[in-house]
Short mmCIF file of C-alpha atoms and ligand atoms in Angstrom, two decimals:
data_model
loop_
_atom_site.label_atom_id
_atom_site.label_comp_id
_atom_site.label_asym_id
_atom_site.label_seq_id
_atom_site.Cartn_x
_atom_site.Cartn_y
_atom_site.Cartn_z
CA MET A 1 -12.70 -115.33 -66.78
CA LEU A 2 -15.16 -117.90 -65.56
CA ALA A 3 -16.35 -117.24 -62.04
CA ALA A 4 -15.34 -120.01 -59.66
CA SER A 5 -18.95 -120.48 -58.66
CA ALA A 6 -19.82 -121.38 -62.26
CA LEU A 7 -17.66 -124.50 -62.02
CA PRO A 8 -19.33 -127.72 -60.95
CA ARG A 9 -18.69 -128.10 -57.23
CA ALA A 10 -17.71 -131.73 -57.49
CA SER A 11 -15.10 -131.09 -60.15
CA ARG A 12 -12.13 -133.19 -59.20
CA ALA A 13 -9.39 -130.86 -60.26
CA ALA A 14 -6.14 -131.85 -58.62
CA PRO A 15 -5.27 -129.53 -55.75
CA VAL A 16 -2.39 -127.14 -56.21
CA SER A 17 0.80 -128.97 -55.51
CA LEU A 18 3.64 -128.15 -53.18
CA GLU A 19 6.74 -129.96 -54.35
CA ALA A 20 9.49 -130.95 -51.97
CA ARG A 21 12.66 -130.96 -54.03
CA THR A 22 16.26 -129.89 -54.14
CA ALA A 23 17.29 -126.52 -55.49
CA ARG A 24 20.31 -124.27 -55.52
CA VAL A 25 19.90 -120.90 -53.84
CA GLN A 26 22.25 -118.06 -52.98
CA LEU A 27 22.07 -118.02 -49.19
CA THR A 28 25.62 -116.85 -48.66
CA PRO A 29 27.52 -113.82 -49.97
CA GLU A 30 28.26 -114.15 -53.71
CA THR A 31 31.87 -115.06 -53.01
CA TYR A 32 30.54 -118.52 -52.13
CA PRO A 33 28.82 -120.85 -54.57
CA ALA A 34 25.05 -121.30 -54.40
CA THR A 35 23.91 -123.76 -51.73
CA GLU A 36 21.90 -126.88 -52.42
CA VAL A 37 18.80 -126.83 -50.22
CA TRP A 38 15.67 -128.93 -49.97
CA GLY A 39 12.76 -126.58 -50.48
CA TYR A 40 9.06 -126.45 -51.20
CA ASP A 41 8.65 -125.59 -54.87
CA GLY A 42 12.43 -125.35 -54.91
CA ARG A 43 12.56 -122.40 -52.52
CA SER A 44 13.54 -121.87 -48.94
CA PRO A 45 11.56 -120.52 -47.29
CA GLY A 46 8.84 -122.20 -49.32
CA PRO A 47 6.07 -120.13 -50.90
CA GLU A 48 4.08 -117.94 -48.53
CA LEU A 49 0.65 -119.53 -48.18
CA ARG A 50 -1.83 -116.79 -47.38
CA LEU A 51 -5.49 -117.58 -46.77
CA ARG A 52 -8.44 -116.15 -44.87
CA GLN A 53 -9.61 -117.39 -41.51
CA ASP A 54 -12.12 -120.28 -41.88
CA GLU A 55 -10.92 -121.00 -45.40
CA ARG A 56 -9.82 -124.44 -46.48
CA LEU A 57 -6.21 -125.07 -47.31
CA GLN A 58 -5.72 -127.71 -49.99
CA ARG A 59 -2.27 -128.67 -51.15
CA ARG A 60 -0.88 -131.80 -52.71
CA LEU A 61 2.53 -132.58 -51.28
CA VAL A 62 4.57 -134.07 -54.11
CA ASN A 63 7.74 -135.72 -52.87
CA ARG A 64 10.61 -135.26 -55.33
CA LEU A 65 13.21 -135.94 -52.65
CA ALA A 66 15.22 -139.14 -52.35
CA GLN A 67 13.69 -139.89 -48.93
CA PRO A 68 10.18 -139.99 -47.43
CA THR A 69 8.66 -136.79 -46.08
CA THR A 70 5.49 -135.19 -44.64
CA ILE A 71 4.27 -131.67 -43.91
CA HIS A 72 3.24 -130.48 -40.46
CA TRP A 73 1.17 -127.29 -40.28
CA HIS A 74 2.63 -125.85 -37.12
CA GLY A 75 0.17 -124.16 -34.76
CA ILE A 76 -2.97 -124.95 -36.72
CA ARG A 77 -5.69 -126.50 -34.57
CA ILE A 78 -6.11 -128.99 -37.34
CA ALA A 79 -8.01 -132.22 -37.99
CA ASN A 80 -5.72 -134.95 -36.67
CA ALA A 81 -5.35 -136.85 -39.96
CA MET A 82 -3.85 -133.71 -41.55
CA ASP A 83 -1.23 -133.09 -38.84
CA GLY A 84 1.60 -134.63 -40.83
CA VAL A 85 3.26 -136.79 -38.19
CA PRO A 86 4.64 -139.97 -39.75
CA GLY A 87 3.78 -143.11 -37.84
CA LEU A 88 1.14 -141.29 -35.79
CA THR A 89 -1.27 -139.50 -38.13
CA GLN A 90 -0.14 -140.74 -41.56
CA GLN A 91 2.47 -142.80 -43.34
CA ALA A 92 5.45 -140.81 -44.58
CA VAL A 93 5.14 -140.05 -48.30
CA PRO A 94 7.71 -142.11 -50.25
CA PRO A 95 9.83 -140.54 -52.99
CA GLY A 96 7.79 -140.01 -56.17
CA GLN A 97 4.47 -140.13 -54.35
CA SER A 98 2.06 -137.54 -53.04
CA PHE A 99 -0.36 -136.79 -50.21
CA ASP A 100 -3.32 -134.41 -50.27
CA TYR A 101 -3.59 -132.06 -47.32
CA ASP A 102 -7.04 -130.55 -46.97
CA PHE A 103 -8.19 -128.77 -43.81
CA VAL A 104 -9.92 -125.71 -42.40
CA LEU A 105 -8.01 -122.85 -40.79
CA PRO A 106 -9.93 -122.02 -37.61
CA ASP A 107 -7.60 -119.30 -36.35
CA ALA A 108 -6.20 -116.15 -37.89
CA GLY A 109 -2.53 -115.45 -37.31
CA THR A 110 1.03 -116.34 -38.23
CA TYR A 111 1.80 -120.03 -38.61
CA TRP A 112 4.29 -122.07 -40.58
CA TYR A 113 4.66 -125.40 -42.29
CA HIS A 114 7.63 -127.72 -42.21
CA ALA A 115 8.73 -131.29 -42.80
CA HIS A 116 8.07 -133.67 -39.92
CA GLN A 117 9.97 -136.71 -41.14
CA ALA A 118 13.60 -136.78 -40.02
CA SER A 119 12.93 -133.14 -39.08
CA ALA A 120 16.38 -132.47 -37.67
CA GLU A 121 17.74 -133.00 -41.17
CA GLN A 122 14.84 -131.99 -43.42
CA VAL A 123 14.09 -128.71 -41.67
CA ALA A 124 17.81 -127.89 -41.46
CA ARG A 125 18.03 -128.42 -45.22
CA GLY A 126 15.31 -125.86 -45.82
CA LEU A 127 11.90 -127.58 -45.80
CA SER A 128 9.77 -124.89 -44.19
CA GLY A 129 7.60 -121.96 -45.21
CA PRO A 130 5.23 -119.32 -43.81
CA LEU A 131 1.49 -119.92 -43.47
CA ILE A 132 -0.45 -116.69 -42.95
CA VAL A 133 -4.11 -116.70 -41.99
CA GLU A 134 -5.69 -113.30 -42.40
CA GLU A 135 -8.34 -111.83 -40.11
CA ALA A 136 -11.61 -110.85 -41.76
CA GLU A 137 -10.76 -107.37 -40.54
CA ALA A 138 -7.02 -106.88 -40.44
CA PRO A 139 -5.38 -103.82 -38.91
CA GLU A 140 -4.49 -101.15 -41.42
CA VAL A 141 -0.78 -101.18 -42.25
CA ASP A 142 1.39 -100.06 -45.16
CA HIS A 143 3.25 -103.38 -45.39
CA ASP A 144 2.41 -106.83 -44.09
CA LEU A 145 5.68 -108.76 -44.06
CA ALA A 146 6.32 -112.34 -42.98
CA LEU A 147 9.98 -112.72 -41.98
CA MET A 148 11.29 -116.24 -41.55
CA LEU A 149 14.41 -116.30 -39.47
CA ASP A 150 16.66 -119.26 -40.09
CA ASP A 151 20.06 -120.52 -39.08
CA TRP A 152 22.16 -122.66 -41.41
CA ARG A 153 25.29 -124.66 -40.79
CA ILE A 154 27.38 -124.08 -43.88
CA ASP A 155 30.71 -125.73 -44.56
CA PRO A 156 32.87 -122.68 -45.39
CA ALA A 157 35.08 -124.75 -47.69
CA THR A 158 32.23 -125.71 -50.02
CA GLY A 159 29.37 -123.30 -49.27
CA GLN A 160 27.16 -126.36 -48.78
CA ILE A 161 25.01 -127.43 -45.83
CA ALA A 162 27.09 -129.44 -43.36
CA ASP A 163 25.55 -132.92 -43.32
CA ASP A 164 26.50 -133.86 -39.76
CA PHE A 165 22.87 -134.29 -38.70
CA GLY A 166 23.76 -137.02 -36.23
CA ASN A 167 26.40 -134.84 -34.55
CA LEU A 168 26.51 -136.14 -30.98
CA HIS A 169 27.41 -132.76 -29.56
CA ASP A 170 24.28 -131.21 -31.10
CA LEU A 171 22.13 -134.09 -29.90
CA SER A 172 23.36 -133.83 -26.32
CA HIS A 173 23.92 -130.07 -25.91
CA ALA A 174 21.99 -127.03 -27.21
CA GLY A 175 21.04 -128.55 -30.58
CA ARG A 176 22.21 -127.71 -34.08
CA TYR A 177 23.32 -124.09 -34.16
CA GLY A 178 24.49 -122.76 -37.51
CA ASN A 179 26.96 -120.18 -38.74
CA LEU A 180 24.75 -118.31 -41.21
CA VAL A 181 21.61 -116.52 -40.08
CA THR A 182 19.10 -115.49 -42.74
CA THR A 183 15.82 -113.62 -43.08
CA ASN A 184 13.61 -115.05 -45.84
CA GLY A 185 16.64 -116.90 -47.17
CA ALA A 186 18.89 -113.84 -47.42
CA PHE A 187 21.84 -113.04 -45.14
CA ASP A 188 21.36 -109.33 -45.96
CA PHE A 189 17.58 -108.95 -46.13
CA ALA A 190 16.52 -105.36 -46.85
CA ARG A 191 13.27 -103.57 -47.59
CA ASP A 192 12.77 -99.90 -48.43
CA LEU A 193 10.40 -97.91 -46.24
CA ARG A 194 9.14 -94.35 -45.96
CA PRO A 195 9.03 -92.21 -42.82
CA ASN A 196 6.04 -93.01 -40.59
CA ASP A 197 5.20 -96.21 -42.46
CA ARG A 198 3.34 -98.75 -40.35
CA LEU A 199 4.28 -102.41 -40.79
CA ARG A 200 3.00 -105.67 -39.56
CA LEU A 201 6.01 -107.90 -39.05
CA ARG A 202 5.24 -111.58 -38.75
CA LEU A 203 8.36 -113.10 -37.25
CA ILE A 204 8.81 -116.86 -37.50
CA ASN A 205 11.74 -118.75 -36.00
CA ALA A 206 12.41 -121.64 -38.40
CA ALA A 207 15.82 -122.50 -36.94
CA ASN A 208 16.59 -125.97 -35.60
CA ALA A 209 17.86 -124.69 -32.27
CA ARG A 210 18.79 -121.00 -32.26
CA ILE A 211 16.95 -118.77 -29.80
CA PHE A 212 16.67 -115.25 -31.23
CA GLU A 213 16.72 -112.17 -29.02
CA LEU A 214 15.36 -109.37 -31.16
CA GLY A 215 15.11 -105.63 -30.87
CA LEU A 216 14.19 -102.61 -32.98
CA SER A 217 16.04 -99.49 -33.94
CA GLY A 218 14.48 -96.61 -35.88
CA LEU A 219 11.21 -98.42 -35.35
CA GLU A 220 8.68 -98.34 -32.55
CA GLY A 221 6.60 -101.42 -32.05
CA TRP A 222 4.05 -103.48 -30.20
CA VAL A 223 3.62 -107.22 -29.93
CA VAL A 224 0.04 -107.96 -30.98
CA ALA A 225 0.11 -111.76 -31.20
CA LEU A 226 2.25 -114.71 -30.09
CA ASP A 227 2.22 -118.08 -31.87
CA GLY A 228 -0.66 -116.79 -33.98
CA MET A 229 -2.91 -115.91 -31.04
CA PRO A 230 -3.83 -112.25 -30.40
CA LEU A 231 -2.82 -110.66 -27.11
CA PRO A 232 -5.71 -109.00 -25.27
CA ALA A 233 -3.79 -105.72 -25.50
CA PRO A 234 -0.80 -104.79 -27.67
CA ARG A 235 2.41 -104.91 -25.62
CA PRO A 236 4.92 -102.14 -26.30
CA LEU A 237 8.20 -103.71 -27.38
CA THR A 238 10.60 -102.11 -24.96
CA GLU A 239 12.86 -105.03 -24.11
CA ALA A 240 14.32 -107.88 -26.15
CA LEU A 241 11.78 -110.14 -27.82
CA VAL A 242 12.84 -113.75 -27.26
CA LEU A 243 11.80 -116.08 -30.07
CA ALA A 244 12.54 -119.75 -29.47
CA PRO A 245 12.53 -122.30 -32.30
CA ALA A 246 9.05 -122.58 -33.87
CA GLN A 247 7.70 -119.55 -32.01
CA ARG A 248 6.11 -116.63 -33.85
CA ALA A 249 5.41 -113.03 -32.93
CA ASP A 250 3.26 -110.51 -34.78
CA LEU A 251 4.46 -106.96 -34.35
CA ILE A 252 2.90 -103.69 -35.39
CA VAL A 253 5.80 -101.35 -36.01
CA ASP A 254 6.01 -97.66 -36.96
CA VAL A 255 9.00 -96.13 -38.69
CA THR A 256 10.52 -93.43 -36.50
CA ALA A 257 13.78 -93.13 -38.48
CA LYS A 258 13.95 -90.13 -40.80
CA ALA A 259 14.51 -90.11 -44.54
CA GLY A 260 18.13 -91.02 -45.22
CA GLU A 261 18.43 -93.13 -42.06
CA THR A 262 18.24 -96.89 -41.73
CA ALA A 263 15.89 -98.72 -39.40
CA TRP A 264 16.72 -102.22 -38.18
CA LEU A 265 15.38 -105.39 -36.78
CA ALA A 266 18.45 -106.47 -34.82
CA ARG A 267 19.41 -109.57 -32.88
CA ALA A 268 21.59 -109.81 -29.83
CA GLU A 269 24.85 -111.72 -30.22
CA ARG A 270 27.56 -112.28 -27.66
CA ASP A 271 29.49 -109.19 -28.79
CA GLY A 272 26.53 -106.89 -29.32
CA ALA A 273 23.63 -106.30 -31.69
CA VAL A 274 23.81 -107.31 -35.35
CA GLY A 275 21.39 -106.60 -38.15
CA GLN A 276 18.72 -109.19 -38.86
CA ALA A 277 16.71 -107.12 -41.36
CA ARG A 278 17.60 -103.70 -42.77
CA PHE A 279 15.05 -101.02 -43.61
CA PRO A 280 16.49 -98.02 -45.48
CA VAL A 281 14.11 -95.09 -45.06
CA ALA A 282 13.63 -92.66 -47.94
CA GLY A 283 11.12 -90.23 -49.42
CA THR A 284 8.44 -88.31 -47.67
CA GLY A 285 5.97 -90.13 -45.51
CA THR A 286 2.43 -89.67 -46.72
CA LYS A 287 1.01 -90.10 -43.26
CA PRO A 288 1.53 -88.58 -39.82
CA ARG A 289 2.47 -90.80 -36.86
CA ARG A 290 -0.44 -92.97 -35.93
CA ASP A 291 -1.97 -93.86 -32.58
CA ALA A 292 -1.02 -97.08 -30.82
CA PRO A 293 -2.66 -100.07 -32.52
CA ALA A 294 -5.88 -101.67 -31.33
CA PRO A 295 -5.81 -105.34 -30.27
CA LEU A 296 -6.37 -107.94 -32.99
CA PRO A 297 -9.78 -109.61 -32.96
CA PRO A 298 -9.56 -112.69 -30.71
CA ASN A 299 -9.63 -116.19 -32.19
CA PRO A 300 -12.31 -118.66 -31.08
CA ARG A 301 -11.70 -121.00 -28.12
CA MET A 302 -9.06 -118.90 -26.40
CA GLU A 303 -10.22 -119.57 -22.85
CA VAL A 304 -8.73 -122.25 -20.67
CA THR A 305 -11.66 -123.23 -18.51
CA GLY A 306 -11.95 -125.83 -15.75
CA LEU A 307 -8.56 -125.07 -14.21
CA ALA A 308 -9.65 -125.58 -10.63
CA ASP A 309 -10.48 -129.27 -11.03
CA ALA A 310 -8.18 -130.04 -13.94
CA ARG A 311 -6.07 -133.20 -13.96
CA SER A 312 -2.40 -132.46 -13.37
CA ILE A 313 0.21 -134.55 -15.18
CA SER A 314 3.76 -134.41 -13.81
CA PHE A 315 6.27 -133.76 -16.52
CA ARG A 316 10.01 -133.83 -15.94
CA MET A 317 12.65 -133.23 -18.60
CA GLU A 318 15.95 -134.94 -17.91
CA GLY A 319 19.20 -135.87 -19.59
CA GLY A 320 21.66 -134.22 -21.91
CA ALA A 321 25.24 -133.25 -21.30
CA MET A 322 26.02 -131.96 -17.82
CA GLY A 323 22.72 -133.38 -16.59
CA ARG A 324 22.28 -135.91 -13.83
CA MET A 325 20.23 -138.58 -15.57
CA GLN A 326 21.65 -142.01 -14.67
CA ALA A 327 19.28 -144.20 -16.64
CA ALA A 328 15.99 -144.15 -18.51
CA VAL A 329 13.64 -146.45 -20.34
CA LEU A 330 14.29 -146.91 -24.06
CA ASP A 331 12.30 -149.44 -26.10
CA GLY A 332 10.71 -150.77 -22.93
CA LYS A 333 14.04 -151.46 -21.19
CA ARG A 334 15.71 -149.51 -18.48
CA GLN A 335 19.17 -148.54 -19.76
CA SER A 336 22.14 -146.71 -18.34
CA PHE A 337 22.98 -143.23 -19.61
CA ARG A 338 26.08 -144.73 -21.22
CA ASP A 339 23.98 -147.28 -23.15
CA LEU A 340 21.54 -144.59 -24.17
CA MET A 341 24.45 -142.51 -25.47
CA GLN A 342 25.58 -145.44 -27.62
CA ALA A 343 22.09 -145.47 -29.10
CA GLY A 344 22.33 -141.71 -29.81
CA GLN A 345 19.63 -140.99 -27.22
CA PHE A 346 20.27 -138.42 -24.52
CA TRP A 347 16.98 -137.12 -23.13
CA ALA A 348 13.90 -138.39 -21.35
CA PHE A 349 10.47 -137.19 -20.29
CA ASN A 350 9.38 -138.77 -17.00
CA GLY A 351 12.22 -141.26 -17.31
CA VAL A 352 11.18 -142.46 -20.77
CA VAL A 353 13.13 -141.83 -23.97
CA GLY A 354 11.29 -141.01 -27.19
CA ARG A 355 7.88 -141.89 -28.51
CA THR A 356 6.32 -145.01 -27.02
CA GLU A 357 3.42 -147.27 -28.04
CA THR A 358 1.16 -145.81 -25.39
CA PRO A 359 0.50 -142.10 -24.93
CA LEU A 360 1.79 -140.03 -22.03
CA VAL A 361 -1.85 -139.37 -21.18
CA THR A 362 -5.29 -140.08 -22.60
CA ALA A 363 -7.68 -137.18 -22.14
CA ALA A 364 -11.42 -137.21 -22.52
CA ARG A 365 -12.46 -134.71 -25.16
CA GLY A 366 -13.05 -131.37 -23.47
CA GLU A 367 -11.01 -132.26 -20.40
CA THR A 368 -8.66 -129.61 -19.01
CA LEU A 369 -5.10 -130.76 -18.38
CA ARG A 370 -2.32 -129.09 -16.42
CA LEU A 371 1.34 -129.97 -16.99
CA PRO A 372 3.96 -128.53 -14.67
CA ILE A 373 7.04 -128.83 -16.89
CA VAL A 374 10.20 -129.29 -14.86
CA ASN A 375 13.43 -128.64 -16.73
CA ASP A 376 15.97 -130.75 -14.86
CA THR A 377 18.58 -130.36 -17.61
CA ALA A 378 21.38 -127.90 -18.30
CA PHE A 379 19.74 -126.53 -21.49
CA PRO A 380 16.67 -124.58 -22.59
CA HIS A 381 13.89 -126.45 -24.38
CA ALA A 382 11.09 -125.14 -26.60
CA MET A 383 8.16 -127.43 -25.87
CA HIS A 384 5.54 -127.65 -28.61
CA LEU A 385 2.09 -129.20 -28.37
CA HIS A 386 0.36 -130.26 -31.58
CA GLY A 387 -3.30 -129.58 -32.32
CA HIS A 388 -3.87 -127.23 -29.38
CA HIS A 389 -2.74 -123.99 -27.85
CA PHE A 390 -2.13 -123.72 -24.12
CA ARG A 391 -1.66 -121.00 -21.55
CA GLU A 392 0.97 -120.81 -18.90
CA VAL A 393 -0.32 -120.88 -15.34
CA ARG A 394 2.06 -118.49 -13.64
CA SER A 395 3.11 -118.96 -10.04
CA ASP A 396 0.75 -116.15 -8.96
CA GLY A 397 -2.15 -117.99 -10.59
CA THR A 398 -2.57 -115.64 -13.54
CA LEU A 399 -2.62 -117.04 -17.06
CA GLY A 400 -0.05 -116.25 -19.72
CA PRO A 401 -0.70 -115.65 -23.41
CA MET A 402 -2.05 -118.47 -25.53
CA ARG A 403 0.84 -120.23 -27.24
CA ASP A 404 1.76 -123.48 -28.94
CA THR A 405 5.48 -123.44 -28.05
CA LEU A 406 6.95 -122.53 -24.67
CA LEU A 407 10.61 -121.92 -23.91
CA VAL A 408 11.58 -123.48 -20.59
CA MET A 409 15.03 -122.52 -19.34
CA SER A 410 17.38 -124.77 -17.41
CA GLY A 411 16.22 -125.24 -13.83
CA GLU A 412 12.80 -123.71 -14.42
CA THR A 413 9.39 -125.18 -13.72
CA ARG A 414 6.68 -123.74 -15.93
CA GLU A 415 3.13 -125.00 -15.80
CA ILE A 416 0.90 -125.08 -18.85
CA ALA A 417 -2.83 -125.76 -19.06
CA PHE A 418 -5.12 -126.42 -21.98
CA VAL A 419 -8.49 -127.77 -22.90
CA ALA A 420 -7.98 -131.06 -24.77
CA ASP A 421 -10.77 -130.35 -27.23
CA ASN A 422 -9.24 -131.66 -30.46
CA PRO A 423 -9.66 -135.43 -30.83
CA GLY A 424 -6.73 -137.50 -32.03
CA ASP A 425 -3.12 -138.36 -31.31
CA TRP A 426 -0.91 -135.33 -30.77
CA LEU A 427 2.82 -134.96 -30.36
CA PHE A 428 4.31 -133.02 -27.49
CA HIS A 429 8.01 -132.48 -28.11
CA CYS A 430 10.99 -130.20 -27.89
CA HIS A 431 11.38 -128.04 -31.01
CA MET A 432 15.15 -128.07 -30.70
CA LEU A 433 14.96 -130.70 -33.39
CA SER A 434 18.12 -132.59 -32.40
CA HIS A 435 16.62 -132.95 -28.92
CA ALA A 436 13.36 -134.26 -30.37
CA ALA A 437 15.39 -136.83 -32.34
CA ALA A 438 17.40 -137.80 -29.25
CA GLY A 439 14.55 -138.57 -26.91
CA MET A 440 12.43 -135.44 -26.32
CA THR A 441 9.26 -136.60 -28.04
CA THR A 442 6.08 -137.91 -26.51
CA TRP A 443 2.39 -137.82 -27.42
CA LEU A 444 -1.04 -137.65 -25.98
CA ARG A 445 -4.40 -138.92 -27.05
CA VAL A 446 -7.69 -137.05 -26.97
CA THR A 447 -10.63 -139.40 -27.27
CA ALA A 448 -13.36 -138.62 -29.78
CU1 LIG B 501 6.76 -127.53 -35.64
CU2 LIG B 501 6.10 -131.29 -34.20
O1 LIG B 501 6.44 -129.41 -34.93
CU1 LIG B 502 15.15 -129.51 -26.09
#
């Protein structure tokens, strides 16, 4: 084979494509027909993209759907023009056309990609996939497994995705919850392991609204990264791991179950724990139990500096069912909650519904911003900032882990801080995608 370096550098070979198209997949038990999904390369989750830190990702999105689409590379501190937000960083790609994504991956970790046009529908139909960025020196494990957790609303009569994407109850309450939970597109995901195997589990919540509460059995584990970013020290996983929509967690996990037993990743449901992923253990382990894992190597730019004299931007979330929002500004006009409801809009940030012409804030490049997020609604919200990671400033002044999505429960105030060091226009929105569609979307500008 010809070495890549022997090829002329300027050769204009078309980048590898990633096709958004419909496909039929068996999500449900075989007693149901296959389900039509929208998937990248006809799969959901889409193909696992796995690159090295500092590499360039080049993919040509080819739109074979009947409606426009884009791809957002969630959690990547990306060049703004590649962020995939229609009407803000690019035009949506019409059916039959394509768009070339081409950007550098500055951070190692677990990320994901998903549609960002009509997301509440397109993501619910299956347009998402894992994006794994490997460290130059990765921890030694026997298996490195990305597990995409998803939640589908299937019409039991037909086995097809329920197409009630404008469902007013979803828009105004907790978002679109489904009735079929999958791991990597399977309701009964399983993987064989041996005693004492060490795994890296890269958990990704791709659901529209479901908050997963996860635990281990027959496995002992540590959280080593959240939203792609390494923790300074691995955190033993002793209580439930809460994974809100769009959040990720990297775990290092050792098999403690014996041959003949089954280990589980389980999720909490109202009536107890149910299996999320099954790991039958067989054979003889080749290795003894290992020591606790070392921390992952940190990514660049993980410090939030300049906190003491940072600008603070008030940020209040209001609206929704059982809330007390009376009125808010939509399309430049103050409107009653009843009128907003008629328009299918239920939520506001600082009294304003949805994305406006002008940004919530314009930051000078390198400026540190603080946002105390007040959740004055009856529901939890998973707030996601594009193009940056932030840290929580806890009430005792200490800083939380670096994340790109923060779950803020009803009645809570949680302050985040970040260095606005990535120039461009960046969304800040709730990742309960029905909420984002019904008002919980704003944006900020970082000057060049
Ligand atoms: Cu993962 Cu604006 O989204
Ligand atoms: Cu929300």
